[in-house]
Amino acid sequence: MTEVLSEQMGRGSHGGALLEVDNLHVEFRTRAGVAKAVNGVTYSVDAGETLAVLGESGSGKSVTAQTIMGILDMPPGKITGGEIRFRGVDLLKLPDDQRRKIRGEGISMVFQDALSALNPVFPVGWQIAEMFRMHRGTSRADAKKMAVELMDRVRIPAAKERVNDFPHQFSGGMRQRIMIAMAIALDPEILIADEPTTALDVTVQAQIMGLLAELQRDSNMGLILITHDLGVVADVADKIAVMYGGRIVENAPVHDLYRDPAHPYSKGLLESIPRVDQKGQELYAIKGLPPNLLEMPTGCAFHPRCPYRRDNCVTDVPPLYTISGTRGSACHYWREVIDEGER
Amino acid sequence: MKANAESILEVRDLVKHFPLTQGIVVKRQIGAIKAVDGVSFDLHRGETLGVVGESGCGKSTLAKLLMALERPTSGSVRIHGRDITTARGSELKRMRRNIQMVMQDPYTSLNPRMTVGDIVGEPFEIHTDVVPKGGRRRRVQELLEVVGLNPDHINRYPHQFSGGQRQRIGIARGLALQPEIIICDEPVSALDVSIQAQVMNLLERLQNEFDLAYIFIAHDLSVVRHISDRIAVMYLGKIVELGSDAQIYDGPTHPYTQALLSAVPVPDPEGRETRQRIILQGDPPSPANPPSGCHFRTRCWKAQDICAEQTPALEARPGSDHPSACHFAEARDVVNAQ
Ligand SMILES: Nc1ncnc2c1ncn2[C@@H]1O[C@H](COP(=O)(O)OP(=O)(O)OP(=O)(O)O)[C@@H](O)[C@H]1O
Ligand SMILES: Nc1ncnc2c1ncn2[C@@H]1O[C@H](COP(=O)(O)OP(=O)(O)OP(=O)(O)O)[C@@H](O)[C@H]1O
Ligand code: SF4
Ligand code: SF4
Ligand SMILES: [Mg+2]
Ligand SMILES: [Mg+2]
């Protein structure tokens, strides 16, 4: 982050966390109708902290991330409400050139599919070097040297010899390392990793997660880890935001969420993990289908699938109830959900 | 476990080498990618054989060989005693109806210009006697429902679904002909935990109902354990360990299996600071040029001179109760030790 920008953005002078997403609303105008992809998402992450965003496919995890990064497709996308504050400054109100500056230097992102995110016709070293040339005006020779250093840092073996190789010449895990190298090139304060290991083997996943943790420790980055892997979350998260139908339905420190989930959806997720002692039995499965964003259910969006549902759930939208200073649940009956323990 | 059930699939010494060529006008073979390199196993009626291993170890190639979508370099695949690798024409078509596949990649395996109804119903067009024409639409809608999709979406196109939803379309299609054997190549990897549980329950329910046998390829080892009666661990084209789910998970004897199990994150944050992990370094070597002797030796912490000289056979050794391709096979509990 450059001096000018950090000053402008009031380093340390605001009261909140480093990055705060506040009541964000995003819609997609499609021919079939208006898809309400993000319906009031609120979460925050601080320097050195790992926030895991969990939620099922289509729940708005990536759209939220794209909006933070300022890379949402508009149209069809449209931001209809909320703020995204980075160091207290609302990014949604910043002019394009400042926004571009923050992208990469303040906040950067690792995408799920490393092969399609890398340009197939340029050598990987060149693509990493471009980050320095575009943002910093670094000379060609220096940028290349820095690219090799970065490739070393993310442990690409023989980085110096491989700097001129093309993306297809690397394995999936190595391509993901190269994506990470590009994302950390400009020393961002926040790194968003959107399913960074979903396409990779567990052995490589363990390497990549280890690498992310180490980079985070070294530079005290805030990390937003988007994933649906409850194992990875349990391993690395400090706190968790669970999304459903474009909303945060539960937020909690990692231990609390795994010990006593406070929302029926999170609870259902945890119970549907295959466990050794349940071999041969039916897995617990949340019944029904994810909501249709074009026609969100009335009241609580989870009500058609919820085993705790009562009459008022169909009509009254649950607010994000405060359970404690660090926990919240968007369920009218969160007390019951916590108290009941394991089903 | 259906230990005494009849074998419906017998795979013997199956090999698939893809030629590695050089030159544009005159192609010269300069080597071979040993994608599958001598694989043998049986599959019994109604059982599930899990297949695990790193990317590129040959799982999908094995699946394609079993389906006769690829021709093997050598070896045989017998379904009810008939070798599918040599079958042709109408006989091949008949045999294929009995062995269906759920594909790995929901993005490229679905034709973007076909509706979901056409995709799921396509097997009925090829095998016209399964469901009468008038009943096909309803049957397709039933299939959509069992895999957790809205049956009203039958006229939509693949791009109108999320990645997870697209994978479900492929599963519905694989189920359409109700074959005896279904090869599931990463069938639930792209699915959400909640839907994954529904699909696994669905697969198990269908298995019990129709006595289906599954070959279940996946990289989520807790999922594989849940559904499998036996598990084969592959590394660079070979099965390196084969045993019941308890043998593999509680007492793996091959160092590669041990590393694989140890890398699986435990879905419980309790005690995560002290968890011990075996983290393998680097990527697997290229199957075009596997190491001599034991293929795993370049990443193995137990390797000795003999490992470079002699290829360890897949067999039970003193001190281990199931086949393992390691000269120094020795049970070690890496899961419960964490
Ligand atoms: N460009 C777009 N046009 C129309 N709809 C879109 C677009 N991008 C996303 N959506 C819709 O917005 C919703 C949220 O999508 P998003 O990609 O955020 O889900 P996600 O939580 O990241 O899911 P996954 O786990 O599958 O990646 C989905 O229903 C999706 O179909
Ligand atoms: N048609 C082909 N021509 C040449 N090589 C191939 C072909 N198909 C596969 N291979 C190679 O064979 C090896 C095994 O590939 P395969 O797709 O079977 O692996 P896999 O175990 O299914 O991996 P993944 O977990 O990534 O799906 C790989 O090195 C692959 O590059
Ligand atoms: S508000 Fe009602 S329907 Fe929604 S999660 Fe809570 S109990 Fe279930
Ligand atoms: S045979 Fe040798 S190199 Fe191979 S797994 Fe066993 S100890 Fe390791
Ligand atoms: Mg996403
Ligand atoms: Mg494969």
Coordinates of N, CA and C in Angstrom, one line a residue, chain B residues 41-228:
Chain B
F41 N -7.8 -56.2 -10.1 CA -8.7 -56.3 -8.9 C -10.1 -57.0 -9.4
D42 N -10.9 -57.4 -8.4 CA -12.2 -57.9 -8.7 C -13.2 -56.9 -8.1
L43 N -14.4 -56.9 -8.7 CA -15.5 -56.1 -8.1 C -16.7 -57.1 -7.9
H44 N -17.2 -57.1 -6.7 CA -18.3 -58.1 -6.5 C -19.7 -57.4 -6.6
R45 N -20.7 -58.2 -6.9 CA -22.0 -57.6 -7.0 C -22.4 -56.8 -5.7
G46 N -22.9 -55.6 -5.9 CA -23.4 -54.9 -4.7 C -22.4 -54.2 -3.9
E47 N -21.1 -54.4 -4.2 CA -20.1 -53.7 -3.3 C -19.6 -52.4 -3.9
T48 N -18.9 -51.7 -3.0 CA -18.3 -50.4 -3.5 C -16.8 -50.5 -3.3
L49 N -16.1 -50.3 -4.4 CA -14.6 -50.3 -4.3 C -14.2 -48.8 -4.4
G50 N -13.6 -48.2 -3.4 CA -13.1 -46.8 -3.5 C -11.8 -46.8 -4.1
V51 N -11.5 -45.8 -5.0 CA -10.2 -45.6 -5.6 C -9.7 -44.2 -5.2
V52 N -8.6 -44.2 -4.5 CA -8.0 -42.9 -4.2 C -6.6 -42.7 -4.7
G53 N -6.1 -41.5 -4.7 CA -4.8 -41.3 -5.2 C -4.7 -39.9 -5.8
E54 N -3.5 -39.4 -5.9 CA -3.3 -38.0 -6.3 C -3.6 -37.8 -7.8
S55 N -3.8 -36.5 -8.1 CA -4.1 -36.2 -9.5 C -3.1 -36.7 -10.4
G56 N -3.5 -37.3 -11.5 CA -2.6 -37.9 -12.5 C -2.1 -39.3 -12.3
C57 N -2.6 -39.9 -11.2 CA -2.2 -41.3 -10.9 C -2.8 -42.3 -11.8
G58 N -3.9 -41.9 -12.5 CA -4.4 -42.8 -13.5 C -5.9 -43.3 -13.2
K59 N -6.5 -42.6 -12.2 CA -7.9 -43.0 -11.8 C -8.9 -42.9 -13.0
S60 N -8.9 -41.8 -13.6 CA -9.8 -41.5 -14.7 C -9.5 -42.4 -15.9
T61 N -8.2 -42.6 -16.2 CA -7.9 -43.5 -17.3 C -8.3 -44.9 -17.0
L62 N -8.2 -45.4 -15.7 CA -8.7 -46.7 -15.3 C -10.2 -46.8 -15.6
A63 N -10.9 -45.7 -15.2 CA -12.4 -45.7 -15.4 C -12.7 -45.8 -16.8
K64 N -12.0 -45.1 -17.7 CA -12.3 -45.1 -19.1 C -12.0 -46.5 -19.7
L65 N -11.0 -47.1 -19.2 CA -10.7 -48.5 -19.7 C -11.8 -49.4 -19.3
L66 N -12.3 -49.3 -18.1 CA -13.4 -50.2 -17.7 C -14.6 -50.0 -18.5
M67 N -14.8 -48.8 -19.0 CA -16.0 -48.4 -19.8 C -15.8 -48.7 -21.2
A68 N -14.5 -49.1 -21.6 CA -14.2 -49.3 -23.0 C -14.3 -48.0 -23.8
L69 N -14.0 -46.9 -23.1 CA -13.9 -45.6 -23.8 C -12.5 -45.4 -24.3
E70 N -11.5 -46.2 -23.7 CA -10.2 -46.2 -24.2 C -9.8 -47.7 -24.4
R71 N -9.0 -48.0 -25.3 CA -8.5 -49.4 -25.5 C -7.2 -49.6 -24.7
P72 N -7.1 -50.7 -24.0 CA -5.9 -50.8 -23.2 C -4.7 -51.2 -24.1
T73 N -3.5 -51.0 -23.6 CA -2.3 -51.5 -24.2 C -2.2 -53.0 -24.0
S74 N -2.5 -53.4 -22.8 CA -2.7 -54.9 -22.6 C -3.5 -55.1 -21.4
G75 N -3.9 -56.4 -21.2 CA -4.7 -56.7 -20.0 C -6.2 -56.9 -20.4
S76 N -7.0 -57.3 -19.4 CA -8.4 -57.6 -19.7 C -9.3 -57.0 -18.7
V77 N -10.5 -56.7 -19.1 CA -11.6 -56.3 -18.2 C -12.8 -57.1 -18.5
R78 N -13.1 -58.1 -17.6 CA -14.2 -59.0 -17.9 C -15.4 -58.6 -17.0
I79 N -16.5 -58.5 -17.7 CA -17.8 -58.2 -17.1 C -18.6 -59.5 -17.3
H80 N -19.0 -60.1 -16.1 CA -19.7 -61.4 -16.2 C -18.9 -62.3 -17.1
G81 N -17.6 -62.3 -17.1 CA -16.8 -63.2 -17.8 C -16.5 -62.8 -19.3
R82 N -17.2 -61.8 -19.8 CA -16.9 -61.3 -21.2 C -16.0 -60.1 -21.2
D83 N -15.0 -60.2 -22.0 CA -13.9 -59.1 -22.0 C -14.4 -57.9 -22.8
I84 N -14.7 -56.8 -22.1 CA -15.2 -55.6 -22.8 C -14.1 -55.0 -23.7
T85 N -12.9 -55.3 -23.4 CA -11.8 -54.6 -24.2 C -11.8 -55.1 -25.6
T86 N -12.4 -56.3 -25.9 CA -12.3 -56.9 -27.2 C -13.7 -56.9 -27.9
A87 N -14.7 -56.4 -27.1 CA -16.1 -56.4 -27.6 C -16.3 -55.3 -28.7
R88 N -17.1 -55.5 -29.7 CA -17.4 -54.5 -30.7 C -18.9 -54.4 -31.0
G89 N -19.3 -53.4 -31.7 CA -20.6 -53.2 -32.2 C -21.7 -53.4 -31.2
S90 N -22.7 -54.2 -31.6 CA -23.9 -54.3 -30.7 C -23.6 -54.9 -29.4
E91 N -22.6 -55.8 -29.4 CA -22.3 -56.5 -28.1 C -21.7 -55.4 -27.1
L92 N -20.8 -54.5 -27.7 CA -20.3 -53.5 -26.9 C -21.3 -52.6 -26.3
K93 N -22.3 -52.2 -27.2 CA -23.4 -51.4 -26.8 C -24.2 -52.0 -25.6
R94 N -24.4 -53.3 -25.7 CA -25.2 -54.0 -24.7 C -24.4 -54.0 -23.4
M95 N -23.1 -54.3 -23.5 CA -22.3 -54.3 -22.3 C -22.2 -53.0 -21.6
R96 N -22.1 -52.0 -22.4 CA -22.0 -50.6 -21.9 C -23.2 -50.2 -21.1
R97 N -24.4 -50.7 -21.5 CA -25.6 -50.3 -20.8 C -25.5 -50.7 -19.3
N98 N -24.7 -51.7 -19.1 CA -24.6 -52.3 -17.8 C -23.5 -51.6 -16.9
I99 N -22.7 -50.8 -17.5 CA -21.6 -50.1 -16.8 C -21.6 -48.7 -17.2
Q100 N -22.1 -47.8 -16.3 CA -22.3 -46.4 -16.6 C -21.3 -45.6 -15.8
M101 N -21.2 -44.3 -16.2 CA -20.2 -43.5 -15.5 C -20.8 -42.2 -15.2
V102 N -20.4 -41.7 -14.0 CA -20.6 -40.3 -13.7 C -19.3 -39.6 -13.8
M103 N -19.3 -38.5 -14.6 CA -18.0 -37.9 -15.0 C -17.5 -37.0 -14.0
Q104 N -16.2 -36.7 -14.1 CA -15.5 -35.9 -13.1 C -15.8 -34.4 -13.3
D105 N -15.8 -33.9 -14.6 CA -15.8 -32.5 -14.8 C -17.1 -32.0 -15.3
P106 N -17.9 -31.4 -14.4 CA -19.2 -30.9 -14.8 C -19.3 -29.8 -15.8
Y107 N -18.1 -29.2 -16.0 CA -18.1 -28.1 -17.0 C -17.9 -28.5 -18.4
T108 N -17.1 -29.5 -18.6 CA -16.9 -29.9 -20.0 C -17.6 -31.2 -20.4
S109 N -18.2 -31.9 -19.4 CA -18.9 -33.1 -19.8 C -20.4 -32.9 -20.2
L110 N -20.8 -31.6 -20.0 CA -22.2 -31.3 -20.4 C -22.2 -30.5 -21.6
N111 N -23.0 -30.8 -22.6 CA -23.1 -30.1 -23.8 C -23.9 -28.8 -23.6
P112 N -23.3 -27.6 -23.8 CA -23.9 -26.4 -23.4 C -25.2 -26.0 -24.2
R113 N -25.3 -26.7 -25.4 CA -26.5 -26.3 -26.2 C -27.6 -27.3 -26.0
M114 N -27.5 -28.3 -25.1 CA -28.6 -29.2 -24.8 C -29.3 -28.7 -23.5
T115 N -30.6 -28.9 -23.5 CA -31.3 -28.6 -22.2 C -30.9 -29.8 -21.2
V116 N -31.2 -29.5 -20.0 CA -31.0 -30.5 -18.9 C -31.8 -31.7 -19.2
G117 N -33.0 -31.5 -19.7 CA -33.9 -32.7 -20.0 C -33.3 -33.5 -21.1
D118 N -32.7 -32.9 -22.1 CA -32.1 -33.7 -23.2 C -30.8 -34.4 -22.7
I119 N -30.0 -33.7 -21.8 CA -28.8 -34.4 -21.4 C -29.1 -35.6 -20.5
V120 N -30.0 -35.4 -19.6 CA -30.3 -36.6 -18.7 C -31.1 -37.7 -19.4
G121 N -31.9 -37.2 -20.4 CA -32.7 -38.2 -21.2 C -31.9 -38.9 -22.3
E122 N -30.7 -38.4 -22.6 CA -30.0 -38.9 -23.8 C -29.8 -40.4 -23.8
P123 N -29.4 -41.0 -22.7 CA -29.3 -42.4 -22.7 C -30.5 -43.2 -23.1
F124 N -31.7 -42.6 -22.9 CA -33.0 -43.2 -23.4 C -33.1 -43.2 -24.9
E125 N -32.4 -42.2 -25.5 CA -32.5 -42.1 -27.0 C -31.6 -43.2 -27.6
I126 N -30.5 -43.5 -26.9 CA -29.5 -44.5 -27.4 C -30.1 -45.9 -27.1
H127 N -30.6 -46.0 -25.9 CA -31.1 -47.3 -25.5 C -32.6 -47.2 -25.4
T128 N -33.3 -47.3 -26.6 CA -34.7 -46.8 -26.7 C -35.7 -47.7 -25.9
D129 N -35.3 -48.9 -25.5 CA -36.3 -49.8 -24.9 C -36.4 -49.6 -23.4
V130 N -35.6 -48.8 -22.8 CA -35.6 -48.7 -21.3 C -36.9 -48.0 -20.8
V131 N -37.2 -46.9 -21.4 CA -38.4 -46.1 -21.0 C -39.2 -45.8 -22.2
P132 N -40.5 -46.1 -22.3 CA -41.2 -45.7 -23.5 C -41.2 -44.2 -23.7
K133 N -41.3 -43.8 -24.9 CA -41.1 -42.4 -25.3 C -42.0 -41.4 -24.4
G134 N -43.2 -41.8 -24.3 CA -44.2 -41.0 -23.5 C -43.8 -40.8 -22.1
G135 N -43.0 -41.7 -21.5 CA -42.7 -41.6 -20.1 C -41.4 -41.0 -19.8
R136 N -40.7 -40.6 -20.8 CA -39.3 -40.2 -20.6 C -39.2 -38.9 -19.9
R137 N -40.0 -37.9 -20.2 CA -39.9 -36.6 -19.6 C -40.2 -36.8 -18.1
R138 N -41.2 -37.6 -17.7 CA -41.5 -37.8 -16.3 C -40.3 -38.5 -15.6
R139 N -39.8 -39.4 -16.3 CA -38.6 -40.2 -15.7 C -37.4 -39.2 -15.5
V140 N -37.2 -38.4 -16.4 CA -36.1 -37.4 -16.3 C -36.4 -36.5 -15.1
Q141 N -37.6 -36.0 -15.0 CA -37.9 -35.2 -13.8 C -37.7 -35.9 -12.5
E142 N -38.1 -37.2 -12.5 CA -37.8 -37.9 -11.2 C -36.3 -38.0 -10.9
L143 N -35.6 -38.2 -12.0 CA -34.1 -38.3 -11.8 C -33.6 -37.0 -11.3
L144 N -34.1 -35.9 -11.8 CA -33.6 -34.5 -11.4 C -33.9 -34.4 -9.9
E145 N -35.1 -34.8 -9.5 CA -35.5 -34.7 -8.1 C -34.6 -35.5 -7.2
V146 N -34.3 -36.7 -7.6 CA -33.5 -37.6 -6.7 C -32.1 -37.0 -6.5
V147 N -31.6 -36.3 -7.4 CA -30.2 -35.7 -7.3 C -30.3 -34.3 -6.7
G148 N -31.5 -33.8 -6.3 CA -31.6 -32.6 -5.6 C -31.7 -31.4 -6.5
L149 N -32.2 -31.6 -7.7 CA -32.5 -30.4 -8.6 C -34.0 -30.2 -8.7
N150 N -34.4 -29.0 -9.0 CA -35.8 -28.7 -9.2 C -36.3 -29.3 -10.5
P151 N -37.2 -30.2 -10.5 CA -37.7 -30.8 -11.7 C -38.3 -29.8 -12.7
D152 N -38.7 -28.7 -12.2 CA -39.3 -27.7 -13.1 C -38.2 -27.0 -14.0
H153 N -36.9 -27.3 -13.7 CA -35.8 -26.7 -14.4 C -35.4 -27.5 -15.6
I154 N -36.2 -28.5 -16.0 CA -35.9 -29.5 -17.1 C -35.5 -28.8 -18.4
N155 N -36.1 -27.6 -18.7 CA -35.8 -27.0 -19.9 C -34.6 -25.9 -19.9
R156 N -34.0 -25.9 -18.8 CA -32.8 -24.9 -18.7 C -31.6 -25.5 -19.3
Y157 N -30.6 -24.6 -19.5 CA -29.3 -25.0 -20.0 C -28.3 -25.1 -18.9
P158 N -27.2 -25.8 -19.2 CA -26.2 -26.0 -18.1 C -25.6 -24.7 -17.5
H159 N -25.5 -23.7 -18.4 CA -24.9 -22.4 -17.9 C -25.8 -21.7 -16.9
Q160 N -27.0 -22.1 -16.8 CA -27.9 -21.5 -15.8 C -27.8 -22.1 -14.5
F161 N -26.9 -23.1 -14.3 CA -26.7 -23.7 -13.0 C -25.4 -23.4 -12.5
S162 N -25.3 -23.5 -11.1 CA -24.0 -23.4 -10.5 C -23.1 -24.6 -10.7
G163 N -21.9 -24.6 -10.4 CA -21.0 -25.7 -10.6 C -21.5 -27.0 -9.9
G164 N -22.0 -26.8 -8.7 CA -22.5 -27.9 -7.9 C -23.7 -28.5 -8.6
Q165 N -24.6 -27.6 -9.1 CA -25.8 -28.1 -9.7 C -25.5 -28.8 -11.0
R166 N -24.5 -28.4 -11.7 CA -24.1 -29.1 -13.0 C -23.6 -30.5 -12.7
Q167 N -22.9 -30.6 -11.6 CA -22.5 -32.0 -11.3 C -23.6 -32.9 -11.0
R168 N -24.7 -32.4 -10.4 CA -25.9 -33.2 -10.2 C -26.5 -33.7 -11.5
I169 N -26.5 -32.9 -12.5 CA -27.1 -33.2 -13.8 C -26.3 -34.5 -14.3
G170 N -25.0 -34.5 -14.2 CA -24.2 -35.7 -14.6 C -24.6 -36.9 -13.8
I171 N -24.9 -36.8 -12.6 CA -25.2 -37.9 -11.8 C -26.6 -38.5 -12.2
A172 N -27.5 -37.6 -12.4 CA -28.8 -38.0 -12.9 C -28.7 -38.8 -14.2
R173 N -27.8 -38.3 -15.0 CA -27.6 -39.0 -16.3 C -27.0 -40.4 -16.1
G174 N -26.0 -40.5 -15.3 CA -25.4 -41.8 -15.0 C -26.4 -42.8 -14.4
L175 N -27.4 -42.3 -13.7 CA -28.3 -43.2 -13.0 C -29.4 -43.7 -14.0
A176 N -29.6 -43.0 -15.1 CA -30.7 -43.1 -16.0 C -31.0 -44.6 -16.4
L177 N -30.0 -45.3 -16.8 CA -30.2 -46.7 -17.3 C -30.2 -47.7 -16.2
Q178 N -30.0 -47.3 -15.0 CA -30.0 -48.3 -13.8 C -29.1 -49.5 -14.2
P179 N -27.8 -49.2 -14.4 CA -26.9 -50.3 -14.7 C -26.5 -51.1 -13.5
E180 N -25.8 -52.2 -13.7 CA -25.3 -53.0 -12.5 C -24.1 -52.4 -11.9
I181 N -23.2 -51.7 -12.7 CA -22.0 -51.1 -12.2 C -22.0 -49.7 -12.6
I182 N -21.8 -48.8 -11.6 CA -21.6 -47.4 -11.9 C -20.2 -47.0 -11.5
I183 N -19.5 -46.4 -12.4 CA -18.2 -45.8 -12.1 C -18.4 -44.3 -11.8
C184 N -18.2 -44.0 -10.5 CA -18.4 -42.6 -10.1 C -17.0 -41.9 -10.1
D185 N -16.7 -41.1 -11.0 CA -15.4 -40.4 -11.0 C -15.6 -39.0 -10.4
E186 N -15.2 -38.9 -9.1 CA -15.3 -37.7 -8.3 C -16.8 -37.2 -8.4
P187 N -17.7 -38.0 -8.0 CA -19.1 -37.6 -8.2 C -19.6 -36.6 -7.2
V188 N -19.0 -36.5 -6.1 CA -19.5 -35.5 -5.1 C -18.5 -34.4 -4.8
S189 N -17.4 -34.4 -5.5 CA -16.3 -33.5 -5.1 C -16.8 -32.0 -5.2
A190 N -17.6 -31.7 -6.2 CA -18.0 -30.4 -6.5 C -19.3 -30.0 -5.7
L191 N -19.8 -30.9 -4.9 CA -21.0 -30.6 -4.2 C -20.9 -30.1 -2.8
D192 N -21.9 -29.3 -2.4 CA -21.9 -28.8 -1.0 C -22.1 -30.0 -0.1
V193 N -21.6 -29.8 1.1 CA -21.7 -30.8 2.1 C -23.1 -31.3 2.3
S194 N -24.1 -30.3 2.3 CA -25.5 -30.8 2.5 C -26.0 -31.6 1.4
I195 N -25.6 -31.2 0.2 CA -26.1 -32.0 -1.0 C -25.3 -33.2 -1.2
Q196 N -24.0 -33.2 -0.8 CA -23.1 -34.3 -0.9 C -23.7 -35.5 0.0
A197 N -24.2 -35.1 1.1 CA -24.8 -36.1 2.0 C -26.1 -36.7 1.3
Q198 N -26.9 -35.9 0.7 CA -28.1 -36.4 0.0 C -27.7 -37.3 -1.1
V199 N -26.6 -36.9 -1.8 CA -26.2 -37.8 -3.0 C -25.6 -39.1 -2.5
M200 N -24.8 -39.0 -1.5 CA -24.2 -40.3 -1.0 C -25.4 -41.2 -0.5
N201 N -26.3 -40.6 0.3 CA -27.4 -41.4 0.7 C -28.2 -42.0 -0.5
L202 N -28.3 -41.2 -1.5 CA -29.0 -41.6 -2.7 C -28.3 -42.8 -3.3
L203 N -26.9 -42.7 -3.5 CA -26.1 -43.7 -4.1 C -26.3 -45.0 -3.3
E204 N -26.2 -44.9 -1.9 CA -26.3 -46.1 -1.1 C -27.7 -46.7 -1.2
R205 N -28.7 -45.8 -1.3 CA -30.1 -46.3 -1.4 C -30.3 -47.1 -2.7
L206 N -29.8 -46.5 -3.8 CA -29.9 -47.2 -5.1 C -29.1 -48.5 -5.1
Q207 N -28.0 -48.5 -4.4 CA -27.1 -49.7 -4.3 C -27.9 -50.8 -3.7
N208 N -28.5 -50.5 -2.5 CA -29.3 -51.5 -1.8 C -30.5 -52.0 -2.6
E209 N -31.1 -51.1 -3.2 CA -32.3 -51.4 -4.0 C -32.1 -52.3 -5.2
F210 N -31.0 -51.9 -5.9 CA -30.8 -52.6 -7.2 C -29.5 -53.4 -7.2
D211 N -28.9 -53.6 -6.0 CA -27.7 -54.4 -5.9 C -26.6 -53.9 -6.8
L212 N -26.5 -52.6 -6.9 CA -25.5 -52.0 -7.7 C -24.1 -52.1 -7.2
A213 N -23.1 -52.2 -8.1 CA -21.7 -52.2 -7.6 C -21.2 -50.9 -8.1
Y214 N -20.4 -50.2 -7.2 CA -19.8 -49.0 -7.5 C -18.3 -49.0 -7.5
I215 N -17.7 -48.3 -8.5 CA -16.3 -48.0 -8.3 C -16.3 -46.5 -8.0
F216 N -15.8 -46.1 -6.9 CA -16.0 -44.8 -6.4 C -14.7 -44.1 -6.3
I217 N -14.4 -43.2 -7.3 CA -13.2 -42.5 -7.3 C -13.4 -41.1 -6.6
A218 N -12.5 -40.8 -5.7 CA -12.7 -39.5 -5.0 C -11.4 -39.1 -4.3
H219 N -11.3 -37.8 -4.1 CA -10.2 -37.4 -3.3 C -10.5 -37.1 -1.9
D220 N -11.8 -37.0 -1.6 CA -12.2 -36.8 -0.2 C -12.2 -38.2 0.6
L221 N -11.2 -38.4 1.4 CA -11.0 -39.7 2.0 C -12.1 -40.0 3.0
S222 N -12.7 -39.0 3.6 CA -13.8 -39.4 4.6 C -15.0 -39.8 3.8
V223 N -15.3 -39.2 2.7 CA -16.4 -39.7 1.8 C -16.1 -41.1 1.3
V224 N -14.9 -41.4 0.9 CA -14.6 -42.7 0.3 C -14.8 -43.7 1.4
R225 N -14.3 -43.4 2.6 CA -14.4 -44.4 3.7 C -15.9 -44.7 4.0
H226 N -16.7 -43.6 4.0 CA -18.1 -43.8 4.3 C -18.8 -44.8 3.4
I227 N -18.5 -44.7 2.1 CA -19.3 -45.5 1.1 C -18.6 -46.8 0.7
S228 N -17.3 -46.9 1.0 CA -16.6 -48.1 0.4 C -16.5 -49.3 1.3

